[in-house]
Structures are given as structure tokens and as C-alpha cells.
CSV table of C-alpha atoms and ligand atoms in Angstrom, one decimal:
chain,number,residue,atom,x,y,z
A,439,MET,CA,325.4,23.0,-22.7
A,440,LYS,CA,322.1,21.4,-23.4
A,441,LYS,CA,322.2,17.6,-23.2
A,442,ASP,CA,319.8,15.0,-24.4
A,443,THR,CA,320.6,11.6,-23.0
A,444,PHE,CA,318.7,8.3,-23.2
A,445,GLN,CA,319.3,4.7,-22.4
A,446,ILE,CA,318.4,1.4,-24.0
A,447,SER,CA,318.3,-1.9,-22.2
A,448,TYR,CA,319.4,-5.3,-23.3
A,449,PRO,CA,318.7,-8.8,-22.1
A,450,SER,CA,321.6,-9.6,-19.8
A,451,ILE,CA,323.6,-12.1,-21.8
A,452,HIS,CA,323.4,-14.4,-24.9
A,453,ALA,CA,320.6,-16.8,-25.1
A,454,GLY,CA,321.8,-20.2,-23.8
A,455,THR,CA,324.3,-18.7,-21.4
A,456,GLU,CA,321.9,-17.7,-18.6
A,457,LYS,CA,322.7,-20.9,-16.6
A,458,SER,CA,325.2,-23.8,-16.5
A,459,GLU,CA,324.0,-27.3,-15.8
A,460,ILE,CA,326.7,-29.2,-13.9
A,461,THR,CA,327.0,-33.0,-13.9
A,462,PHE,CA,329.5,-35.1,-12.0
A,463,LEU,CA,330.1,-38.6,-13.5
A,464,ALA,CA,331.8,-41.5,-12.0
A,465,GLY,CA,334.0,-44.2,-13.6
A,466,LYS,CA,336.0,-44.3,-16.8
A,467,PRO,CA,335.3,-41.2,-18.9
A,468,ASP,CA,332.8,-42.2,-21.6
A,469,LEU,CA,332.2,-39.4,-24.1
A,470,VAL,CA,330.4,-41.7,-26.4
A,471,SER,CA,327.6,-42.3,-23.9
A,472,VAL,CA,327.2,-38.6,-23.3
A,473,TYR,CA,327.4,-37.3,-26.9
A,474,ASN,CA,326.9,-40.4,-29.1
A,475,PRO,CA,328.7,-38.8,-32.1
A,476,GLY,CA,327.0,-39.2,-35.5
A,477,ALA,CA,323.6,-39.8,-33.8
A,478,GLN,CA,320.8,-39.1,-36.3
A,479,ASP,CA,318.5,-37.8,-33.5
A,480,ALA,CA,321.0,-35.3,-32.1
A,481,PRO,CA,319.2,-31.9,-31.7
A,482,CYS,CA,322.0,-30.1,-33.5
A,483,LYS,CA,325.4,-30.5,-35.1
A,484,ARG,CA,328.3,-30.8,-32.5
A,485,PHE,CA,331.7,-29.3,-33.1
A,486,PHE,CA,334.1,-31.1,-30.7
A,487,VAL,CA,337.5,-29.5,-29.9
A,488,THR,CA,340.3,-31.3,-28.0
A,489,ASP,CA,344.1,-31.4,-28.0
A,490,ALA,CA,346.5,-34.1,-29.2
A,491,THR,CA,347.4,-35.3,-25.7
A,492,VAL,CA,343.8,-35.7,-24.6
A,493,ALA,CA,342.8,-37.3,-27.9
A,494,SER,CA,345.5,-39.9,-27.4
A,495,LEU,CA,344.4,-40.9,-23.9
A,496,GLU,CA,343.3,-44.5,-23.7
A,497,CYS,CA,339.9,-43.5,-22.2
A,498,MET,CA,339.2,-41.3,-25.3
A,499,LYS,CA,339.8,-44.0,-27.9
A,500,ASP,CA,336.2,-45.1,-28.4
A,501,PHE,CA,335.2,-41.5,-28.9
A,502,THR,CA,338.0,-40.4,-31.3
A,503,GLU,CA,337.8,-43.6,-33.3
A,504,LYS,CA,334.2,-42.7,-34.3
A,505,PHE,CA,335.6,-39.8,-36.4
A,506,ASP,CA,337.0,-40.3,-39.9
A,507,ASP,CA,339.1,-37.4,-40.9
A,508,GLY,CA,337.5,-35.4,-38.2
A,509,VAL,CA,333.9,-36.1,-39.3
A,510,CYS,CA,331.2,-38.4,-37.9
A,511,GLY,CA,327.8,-37.9,-39.5
A,512,ASN,CA,326.9,-34.2,-38.8
A,513,ASP,CA,329.5,-33.9,-36.1
A,514,CYS,CA,333.1,-32.7,-36.3
A,515,LEU,CA,336.2,-33.2,-34.2
A,516,LEU,CA,339.2,-30.8,-34.3
A,517,ILE,CA,342.4,-31.8,-32.6
A,518,LEU,CA,344.7,-28.9,-31.7
A,519,GLY,CA,348.2,-28.9,-30.3
A,520,SER,CA,348.6,-29.3,-26.6
A,521,GLY,CA,349.4,-26.7,-24.0
A,522,GLU,CA,349.7,-23.0,-23.5
A,523,PRO,CA,351.8,-22.3,-26.7
A,524,PHE,CA,348.6,-23.2,-28.6
A,525,LYS,CA,346.4,-20.8,-26.7
A,526,THR,CA,346.5,-18.4,-29.7
A,527,VAL,CA,344.3,-16.3,-31.9
A,528,GLU,CA,345.3,-18.7,-34.7
A,529,SER,CA,343.8,-21.6,-32.8
A,530,VAL,CA,340.6,-19.7,-32.2
A,531,LEU,CA,340.5,-18.9,-36.0
A,532,SER,CA,341.2,-22.5,-36.8
A,533,ILE,CA,338.1,-23.6,-34.8
A,534,ILE,CA,336.0,-20.9,-36.5
A,535,THR,CA,337.3,-21.7,-40.0
A,536,ALA,CA,336.6,-25.5,-39.6
A,537,ALA,CA,333.1,-24.9,-38.2
A,538,LEU,CA,332.3,-22.5,-41.1
A,539,GLU,CA,333.6,-25.0,-43.7
A,540,ALA,CA,331.5,-27.7,-42.1
A,541,GLY,CA,328.4,-25.5,-42.4
A,542,PHE,CA,327.8,-24.9,-38.6
A,543,SER,CA,325.2,-22.3,-37.6
A,544,ARG,CA,324.7,-20.4,-34.4
A,545,LYS,CA,322.1,-22.9,-33.4
A,546,ASP,CA,324.7,-25.7,-33.3
A,547,LEU,CA,326.9,-26.6,-30.4
A,548,PHE,CA,330.7,-26.4,-29.6
A,549,VAL,CA,332.1,-28.8,-27.1
A,550,GLY,CA,335.6,-28.3,-25.5
A,551,ILE,CA,337.2,-31.5,-24.1
A,552,GLY,CA,340.5,-30.8,-22.4
A,553,GLY,CA,342.4,-28.7,-19.9
A,554,GLY,CA,342.0,-25.0,-19.3
A,555,VAL,CA,343.5,-24.1,-22.6
A,556,ILE,CA,341.0,-26.1,-24.7
A,557,CYS,CA,338.1,-25.0,-22.4
A,558,ASP,CA,339.1,-21.3,-22.8
A,559,LEU,CA,339.7,-21.5,-26.5
A,560,THR,CA,336.6,-23.4,-27.4
A,561,ALA,CA,334.3,-21.2,-25.3
A,562,PHE,CA,335.9,-18.1,-26.8
A,563,ALA,CA,335.5,-19.4,-30.3
A,564,ALA,CA,331.8,-20.3,-29.6
A,565,SER,CA,331.2,-16.8,-28.1
A,566,VAL,CA,332.2,-15.0,-31.3
A,567,PHE,CA,331.0,-17.6,-33.8
A,568,LYS,CA,328.2,-15.9,-35.8
A,569,ARG,CA,327.8,-13.7,-32.6
A,570,GLY,CA,327.5,-16.6,-30.2
A,571,ALA,CA,326.7,-20.3,-30.3
A,572,ALA,CA,326.2,-22.5,-27.3
A,573,VAL,CA,329.2,-24.2,-25.7
A,574,GLU,CA,329.6,-27.2,-23.4
A,575,LEU,CA,332.8,-28.2,-21.6
A,576,VAL,CA,334.4,-31.5,-20.5
A,577,PRO,CA,337.4,-30.5,-18.4
A,578,THR,CA,340.1,-33.1,-18.3
A,579,THR,CA,342.8,-31.6,-16.0
A,580,LEU,CA,342.3,-31.0,-12.3
A,581,LEU,CA,342.9,-27.3,-12.8
A,582,ALA,CA,340.2,-27.0,-15.5
A,583,MET,CA,337.8,-29.0,-13.2
A,584,VAL,CA,338.3,-26.9,-10.1
A,585,ASP,CA,338.8,-23.6,-11.8
A,586,ALA,CA,339.0,-22.8,-15.5
A,587,SER,CA,335.8,-24.5,-16.7
A,588,ILE,CA,333.5,-22.7,-14.3
A,589,GLY,CA,332.4,-19.1,-14.5
A,590,GLY,CA,332.4,-18.1,-18.1
A,591,LYS,CA,335.8,-16.5,-18.5
A,592,THR,CA,337.0,-17.4,-22.0
A,593,GLY,CA,339.9,-16.3,-24.2
A,594,CYS,CA,343.3,-16.7,-25.7
A,595,ASP,CA,346.8,-15.2,-25.2
A,596,TYR,CA,348.0,-12.5,-27.5
A,597,GLN,CA,351.7,-11.8,-28.3
A,598,THR,CA,353.4,-12.2,-24.9
A,599,TYR,CA,350.3,-11.3,-22.9
A,600,LYS,CA,348.2,-14.0,-21.2
A,601,ASN,CA,344.4,-14.0,-21.7
A,602,MET,CA,344.5,-10.6,-23.4
A,603,ILE,CA,341.6,-11.3,-25.7
A,604,GLY,CA,338.4,-12.9,-24.5
A,605,SER,CA,334.8,-12.7,-23.3
A,606,PHE,CA,332.5,-13.7,-20.5
A,607,PHE,CA,330.5,-16.6,-22.0
A,608,PRO,CA,329.5,-19.5,-19.7
A,609,ALA,CA,329.1,-23.0,-20.8
A,610,ARG,CA,325.6,-24.4,-21.1
A,611,ARG,CA,326.6,-27.7,-19.6
A,612,LEU,CA,329.6,-29.0,-17.8
A,613,TYR,CA,330.6,-32.7,-17.3
A,614,TYR,CA,333.1,-33.6,-14.6
A,615,TRP,CA,334.8,-37.0,-14.7
A,616,PRO,CA,337.3,-37.0,-11.8
A,617,GLU,CA,338.9,-40.1,-13.3
A,618,PHE,CA,340.5,-38.0,-16.1
A,619,VAL,CA,342.8,-36.7,-13.3
A,620,GLN,CA,344.4,-40.2,-13.0
A,621,TYR,CA,346.0,-39.7,-16.4
A,622,LEU,CA,347.7,-36.4,-15.5
A,623,PRO,CA,351.5,-36.1,-15.2
A,624,GLU,CA,352.6,-35.3,-11.6
A,625,ASN,CA,353.3,-31.6,-12.2
A,626,GLN,CA,349.9,-31.0,-13.8
A,627,TYR,CA,348.1,-32.8,-11.0
A,628,ASN,CA,350.0,-30.8,-8.4
A,629,SER,CA,349.2,-27.5,-10.3
A,630,GLY,CA,345.4,-28.2,-10.1
A,631,LEU,CA,345.7,-29.1,-6.4
A,632,ALA,CA,347.0,-25.6,-5.7
A,633,GLU,CA,343.9,-23.9,-7.0
A,634,ALA,CA,341.7,-26.3,-5.0
A,635,PHE,CA,343.8,-25.4,-1.9
A,636,LYS,CA,343.2,-21.7,-2.6
A,637,THR,CA,339.4,-22.4,-2.8
A,638,ALA,CA,339.6,-24.3,0.5
A,639,LEU,CA,341.3,-21.3,2.3
A,640,LEU,CA,338.8,-18.9,0.9
A,641,PHE,CA,335.6,-20.7,1.2
A,642,ASP,CA,335.6,-24.2,2.6
A,643,LYS,CA,337.0,-25.2,6.1
A,644,GLU,CA,336.2,-28.9,5.6
A,645,MET,CA,338.2,-29.0,2.5
A,646,TYR,CA,341.0,-27.1,4.2
A,647,TYR,CA,341.2,-29.8,6.9
A,648,ILE,CA,341.3,-32.5,4.2
A,649,PHE,CA,344.4,-30.7,2.8
A,650,LYS,CA,345.8,-30.4,6.2
A,651,ASN,CA,345.2,-34.0,7.4
A,652,GLU,CA,344.9,-36.2,4.4
A,653,ALA,CA,348.0,-35.4,2.3
A,654,GLU,CA,348.9,-39.0,1.8
A,655,LYS,CA,345.5,-39.8,0.2
A,656,ILE,CA,345.6,-36.6,-1.9
A,657,ASN,CA,349.2,-37.2,-3.1
A,658,ALA,CA,348.2,-40.8,-4.0
A,659,ARG,CA,345.1,-39.5,-5.9
A,660,ASP,CA,342.7,-41.5,-3.8
A,661,PRO,CA,339.5,-41.4,-6.0
A,662,GLU,CA,337.1,-40.7,-3.1
A,663,THR,CA,339.2,-37.9,-1.7
A,664,LEU,CA,339.6,-36.4,-5.2
A,665,GLN,CA,335.9,-36.6,-5.9
A,666,THR,CA,335.3,-34.7,-2.7
A,667,ILE,CA,337.9,-32.0,-3.5
A,668,ILE,CA,336.6,-31.6,-7.1
A,669,ASN,CA,332.9,-31.5,-6.0
A,670,LYS,CA,333.6,-28.9,-3.2
A,671,SER,CA,335.8,-26.7,-5.4
A,672,VAL,CA,333.2,-26.7,-8.3
A,673,ARG,CA,330.4,-25.8,-5.9
A,674,ALA,CA,332.4,-23.1,-4.1
A,675,LYS,CA,333.4,-21.4,-7.4
A,676,ALA,CA,329.9,-21.8,-8.8
A,677,ALA,CA,328.5,-20.0,-5.8
A,678,VAL,CA,331.0,-17.1,-6.1
A,679,VAL,CA,330.4,-16.7,-9.8
A,680,GLU,CA,326.7,-16.7,-9.3
A,681,LYS,CA,327.0,-13.8,-6.9
A,682,ASP,CA,329.5,-11.8,-8.9
A,683,PHE,CA,329.8,-12.9,-12.5
A,684,THR,CA,331.8,-9.9,-13.9
A,685,GLU,CA,334.2,-9.7,-10.9
A,686,GLN,CA,333.0,-6.5,-9.3
A,687,GLY,CA,333.5,-7.9,-5.7
A,688,ILE,CA,333.9,-11.3,-4.1
A,689,ARG,CA,335.0,-13.0,-7.4
A,690,ALA,CA,338.3,-11.0,-7.1
A,691,THR,CA,339.2,-12.9,-4.0
A,692,LEU,CA,339.8,-16.0,-6.3
A,693,ASN,CA,343.0,-14.2,-7.2
A,694,LEU,CA,344.5,-15.1,-3.9
A,695,GLY,CA,348.2,-16.0,-4.5
A,696,HIS,CA,347.9,-15.0,-8.2
A,697,THR,CA,349.6,-11.5,-8.3
A,698,PHE,CA,352.7,-13.0,-6.6
A,699,GLY,CA,352.3,-16.2,-8.6
A,700,HIS,CA,352.1,-14.5,-12.0
A,701,ALA,CA,355.1,-12.4,-11.1
A,702,LEU,CA,357.1,-15.5,-10.3
A,703,GLU,CA,356.0,-17.2,-13.5
A,704,SER,CA,357.1,-14.2,-15.5
A,705,VAL,CA,360.5,-13.6,-13.7
A,706,ALA,CA,361.3,-17.4,-13.8
A,707,GLY,CA,360.5,-17.5,-17.5
A,708,LEU,CA,357.1,-18.8,-18.8
A,709,GLY,CA,356.9,-22.5,-18.5
A,710,LYS,CA,359.7,-22.9,-15.9
A,711,ILE,CA,357.2,-23.4,-13.1
A,712,THR,CA,353.6,-24.5,-13.4
A,713,HIS,CA,350.8,-22.0,-12.8
A,714,GLY,CA,349.6,-23.9,-9.7
A,715,ALA,CA,353.0,-24.2,-8.1
A,716,ALA,CA,353.5,-20.4,-8.6
A,717,VAL,CA,350.1,-19.7,-7.1
A,718,ALA,CA,350.9,-21.9,-4.1
A,719,TRP,CA,354.1,-20.0,-3.5
A,720,GLY,CA,352.0,-16.8,-3.9
A,721,ILE,CA,349.6,-18.0,-1.2
A,722,GLY,CA,352.5,-18.4,1.1
A,723,ARG,CA,353.7,-14.8,0.4
A,724,ALA,CA,350.2,-13.4,0.8
A,725,VAL,CA,350.0,-15.1,4.2
A,726,ALA,CA,353.5,-13.9,5.2
A,727,LEU,CA,352.3,-10.4,4.3
A,728,SER,CA,349.2,-10.9,6.4
A,729,PHE,CA,351.5,-11.7,9.4
A,730,LYS,CA,353.8,-8.8,8.7
A,731,LYS,CA,350.7,-6.5,8.8
A,732,GLU,CA,349.6,-8.2,12.0
A,733,TYR,CA,346.4,-9.4,10.4
A,734,CYS,CA,347.1,-13.1,11.3
A,735,ARG,CA,348.9,-14.9,14.1
A,736,GLU,CA,352.2,-16.5,13.6
A,737,ALA,CA,350.6,-19.9,14.2
A,738,PHE,CA,348.3,-19.5,11.2
A,739,MET,CA,351.2,-18.6,9.0
A,740,THR,CA,353.3,-21.6,10.2
A,741,GLU,CA,350.3,-23.9,9.6
A,742,ILE,CA,349.9,-22.7,6.1
A,743,PHE,CA,353.6,-23.1,5.4
A,744,ASP,CA,353.5,-26.7,6.8
A,745,ILE,CA,350.5,-27.6,4.5
A,746,LEU,CA,352.3,-26.1,1.5
A,747,LYS,CA,355.3,-28.2,2.2
A,748,LEU,CA,353.1,-31.4,2.3
A,749,TYR,CA,352.5,-30.9,-1.4
A,750,GLY,CA,356.1,-30.0,-2.3
A,751,TRP,CA,355.2,-26.3,-2.8
A,752,GLU,CA,357.8,-23.5,-2.1
A,753,THR,CA,357.6,-21.5,1.0
A,754,ALA,CA,360.9,-19.6,0.7
A,755,ALA,CA,360.7,-15.9,0.1
A,756,ILE,CA,362.8,-16.4,-3.0
A,757,PRO,CA,362.1,-19.8,-4.5
A,758,GLY,CA,364.9,-21.9,-6.2
A,759,VAL,CA,363.4,-21.4,-9.7
A,760,VAL,CA,364.6,-17.8,-9.8
A,761,TYR,CA,368.2,-16.6,-9.4
A,762,GLY,CA,370.4,-13.5,-9.9
A,763,GLY,CA,370.3,-10.1,-8.2
A,764,GLY,CA,367.4,-7.9,-7.2
A,765,ILE,CA,364.8,-10.6,-7.5
A,766,GLY,CA,362.4,-8.9,-5.0
A,767,GLU,CA,362.5,-5.7,-7.1
A,768,ARG,CA,362.0,-7.7,-10.3
A,769,LEU,CA,359.0,-9.5,-8.9
A,770,LEU,CA,357.5,-6.3,-7.6
A,771,ASN,CA,358.0,-4.6,-10.9
A,772,VAL,CA,355.9,-7.3,-12.6
A,773,MET,CA,353.3,-7.1,-9.8
A,774,HIS,CA,352.9,-3.4,-10.7
A,775,LYS,CA,351.8,-4.4,-14.2
A,776,ASP,CA,349.0,-6.7,-13.0
A,777,LYS,CA,345.8,-5.9,-14.9
A,778,LYS,CA,343.8,-6.0,-11.6
A,779,ASN,CA,345.6,-3.0,-10.1
A,780,LEU,CA,343.3,0.1,-10.0
A,781,THR,CA,345.9,2.7,-8.9
A,782,GLU,CA,349.7,2.9,-8.9
A,783,LYS,CA,349.7,0.6,-5.9
A,784,VAL,CA,349.6,-3.2,-6.1
A,785,ARG,CA,346.2,-4.6,-5.2
A,786,LEU,CA,346.5,-7.9,-3.2
A,787,ILE,CA,344.2,-10.5,-1.8
A,788,ILE,CA,345.3,-11.1,1.9
A,789,GLN,CA,344.2,-14.0,4.1
A,790,LYS,CA,343.6,-13.0,7.7
A,791,GLY,CA,342.5,-16.5,8.6
A,792,LEU,CA,340.3,-19.3,7.2
A,793,GLN,CA,337.5,-17.8,5.2
A,794,ASP,CA,338.6,-14.3,6.3
A,795,THR,CA,339.9,-12.4,3.3
A,796,VAL,CA,340.6,-8.7,2.5
A,797,ILE,CA,341.5,-7.0,-0.7
A,798,GLU,CA,344.0,-4.2,-0.2
A,799,GLU,CA,346.3,-1.8,-2.0
A,800,VAL,CA,349.7,-2.5,-0.4
A,801,ALA,CA,352.8,-0.3,-0.1
A,802,ASP,CA,355.9,-1.5,-2.1
A,803,SER,CA,358.0,-1.6,1.1
A,804,ASP,CA,355.5,-4.1,2.7
A,805,ILE,CA,355.6,-6.3,-0.5
A,806,LEU,CA,359.4,-6.2,-0.6
A,807,SER,CA,359.6,-7.1,3.0
A,808,VAL,CA,358.2,-10.6,2.2
A,809,LEU,CA,360.3,-11.0,-0.9
A,810,LYS,CA,363.7,-11.3,0.9
B,1323,NAD,P1,346.3,-27.2,-20.3
B,1323,NAD,O1,345.0,-27.2,-20.9
B,1323,NAD,O2,347.5,-26.8,-21.2
B,1323,NAD,O3,346.6,-28.7,-19.9
B,1323,NAD,C1,347.9,-29.1,-19.4
B,1323,NAD,C2,348.5,-30.3,-20.1
B,1323,NAD,O4,347.8,-31.4,-19.7
B,1323,NAD,C3,348.3,-30.2,-21.7
B,1323,NAD,O5,349.5,-30.6,-22.3
B,1323,NAD,C4,347.1,-31.1,-21.9
B,1323,NAD,O6,347.2,-31.7,-23.2
B,1323,NAD,C5,347.3,-32.2,-20.9
B,1323,NAD,N1,346.2,-32.9,-20.5
B,1323,NAD,C6,344.9,-32.4,-20.4
B,1323,NAD,N2,344.1,-33.4,-19.8
B,1323,NAD,C7,344.9,-34.4,-19.6
B,1323,NAD,C8,344.7,-35.7,-18.9
B,1323,NAD,N3,343.5,-36.1,-18.4
B,1323,NAD,N4,345.7,-36.5,-18.8
B,1323,NAD,C9,347.0,-36.2,-19.3
B,1323,NAD,N5,347.2,-35.0,-19.8
B,1323,NAD,C10,346.2,-34.1,-20.0
B,1323,NAD,O7,346.5,-26.4,-19.0
B,1323,NAD,P2,345.6,-26.4,-17.6
B,1323,NAD,O8,346.6,-26.4,-16.5
B,1323,NAD,O9,344.5,-27.4,-17.7
B,1323,NAD,O10,344.9,-24.9,-17.7
B,1323,NAD,C11,345.7,-23.8,-17.8
B,1323,NAD,C12,344.9,-22.7,-18.6
B,1323,NAD,O11,343.7,-22.5,-17.9
B,1323,NAD,C13,345.7,-21.4,-18.7
B,1323,NAD,O12,345.7,-21.0,-20.0
B,1323,NAD,C14,344.8,-20.5,-17.8
B,1323,NAD,O13,344.9,-19.1,-18.3
B,1323,NAD,C15,343.5,-21.1,-17.9
B,1323,NAD,N6,342.6,-20.7,-16.8
B,1323,NAD,C16,341.4,-20.2,-17.1
B,1323,NAD,C17,340.5,-19.9,-16.0
B,1323,NAD,C18,339.1,-19.3,-16.4
B,1323,NAD,O14,338.4,-18.9,-15.4
B,1323,NAD,N7,338.7,-19.4,-17.6
B,1323,NAD,C19,340.9,-20.1,-14.7
B,1323,NAD,C20,342.1,-20.7,-14.5
B,1323,NAD,C21,343.0,-21.0,-15.5
């Protein structure tokens, strides 16, 4: 058969998404000083999105009070419901509808101020608004600071599936105010810590030793220690994303603990355990698997378990949050549905040691051996 094939090339990504400028800010979060809502000399209209919990924080008062019925000069503020149940297509459409009604164009700017849910939703809405408008993010949870805000993964949940609709669309600017973390409830703080600990194991020995030796300061949210952890996590993730934006290689290692962790979240029932606590348990299982496969020494596994315990994370093969029969098999069953699997085998990130990681397809019998 005669074939006539040709190729056309495109610029790599949307204009305005080729780089992210990252700024760390100290002291009480002050959105007014950064964005000055209603300013006559602003280069474009700004569409701010946050959630009800963040909007009601004391440190947000000066900012939210500027808006009357969601409007301040040319700028708008939309307040969505808080948390994962609101990470829906409907929320994305509500952002787009409100921006259209307020006459926003693709030259204007969307700004997400909140946790991972608001960052993902706002960036996704921006990425499809009139085929793409710029977005900036102000992460307010520890998890969003150390993970969700960096790297351009956007999206929302669909039906019972997490993050099933989305795009790669990095924020043009990111503002990190570690002090937002002081307002977080304990479980949300602890959830973000787990992602930072994962980053330490993968990429940053110095941060690993902070987790190992300075639990008291970390658990007390010592501002200086937190600033170091956030700064190091952001830089480590930024470096990985810069090398592998679309997750063809090294970026996949950021899923350490996640295949086990997602399975636990699902078997326990969504919302029964925080994402971070499930990931922390998953890190323990991945290290147990590493020991079982003789990739790491027992002393390494014990050290990791000891660190996990310092932050109240589960190290048991079957954690207390799940009960009933055949739990190992039920967890394995969910792990088989992980969207990162490439064959019928489960693909796992395994830690052989500090900054020593492999990605492997693992036999069911090996996985089950660390789930009992
Ligand atoms: P979240 O956004 O739901 O925030 C958790 C809760 O904390 C919410 O109720 C929120 O209102 C509240 N909150 C936010 N900031 C606060 C503050 N400073 N003080 C008090 N309360 C505050 O959840 P999250 O844990 O931040 O993020 C989880 C989401 O992030 C998930 O949907 C996940 O899929 C996504 N995520 C995305 C990426 C990515 O690369 N895009 C990476 C990891 C996680």
C-alpha cells in the first residue's frame, strides 16, 4: 500500500506556560500587597478562586473584604465549597461561567488561592478557558505547597474516579507563604508532611535527616523548620518536573507510596484516611517490599518505620482503618486498576536506599507478602 505521511510541528505549550516564577514570602499572608484587587493600573483583569474555608481565614480578611458581591473594580472573587467533594466538573464550569459573565478574555488572569483542590480546579479551568488563559497559584495547604501547586498537573474528579479529567498547564507564578500552614487542622498538616517526607527519601538527604532528627520541631510546626522543608520540597519537585514534564521517566518516582496508598484510601472508603497518611503507609509497604526483594538492608527498613512512627503514621501491614476478611487481596485488586500500570502487572516505585529508587513491575505474590 502506498503511503503519504507528513508531520507538522507546534510550539511546545501554551504561551505563558513555558516557565513558572516561584516566590517565597515570609510573615502573615498578605494577598492585598501582592495583587491589590481593584487596582486601576493592573495589566489585566484577575479572576480569583478560593474555597469557603480559606476565604474565612483571619489572614484573608483584608483581601476578601475588598470584594463586594464577588466584584472589586475589574477583578472578581469566586468562593467554592471546601474539599475533595467539590473537585467536580460542575466547579470547573462554575469558574468558567462566572468568568464569561464578567467579560474575561484569554488575555486575563486566573488566580487559585487554596489547597490542592482549588489549585487543580483553577488551573484546569484556566487551561480550557477560551483555549487557555494564564494562571497563578497561591497554595495554602502544606500538601499544595510541597506537591500539588508545582508541575502543571491540573484537573478534577469525574464520577467516582479521581483526577480523570485534566491537562498539563503550569502556573505562570507561584507564591508560597509558609505561614498559611499554621492555620491547618492537624490531619491536613500531617497529610502534607507525608508528601514532603517522600520527597526527602527520593531526592534530599539533608531533609531526610531533618525528618529523622527534628520530629519535635516539625510536629510543633516550628516556622524555620517548616520554611526549610517547604523550600527544599518545592525546589526538588521543580527540578524533577523541569527534567520530565509529562512523566516519561524520573517524574514517575514521585508516585512512591502512592499505589499502595491509593488502594488503602479506596478500600478504607474515600475520606476515612487522609491522602498523606495513606501515602506514608504506602511508603512503609514499598520499603518492606524492598527488604523482601533483598534490595535494602533490614536496618534501612527499621529506620524508615521508626521515622514513620514519629509522625503517627501506620507501619502495620494491615492498618487499623481497614477491617474484614481478605484485605490484602482487596488492596491488590485496587492496585491492579492503577492508571500508571503498563501491563497486567502492578508497577511500583521501590526505594533501595536514600536517593536510590527503582521502578518495577512486581509479582502479585510479592505484593501480597507485604500485605499480611
Ligand atoms: P484541599 O484543597 O481539599 O484542602 C484540604 C482542606 O484544607 C480543605 O477543606 C481546605 O478548605 C482547607 N484549607 C486550605 N488551606 C487552609 C489553611 N491554610 N488553613 C486551614 N484550612 C485550609 O486538599 P489538599 O490536601 O490541599 O490537596 C489535595 C488535592 O490535591 C487532591 O485533589 C489531589 O488530587 C491534589 N493533588 C494534585 C497534585 C498535582 O500535581 N496537581 C499533586 C498532589 C495532590
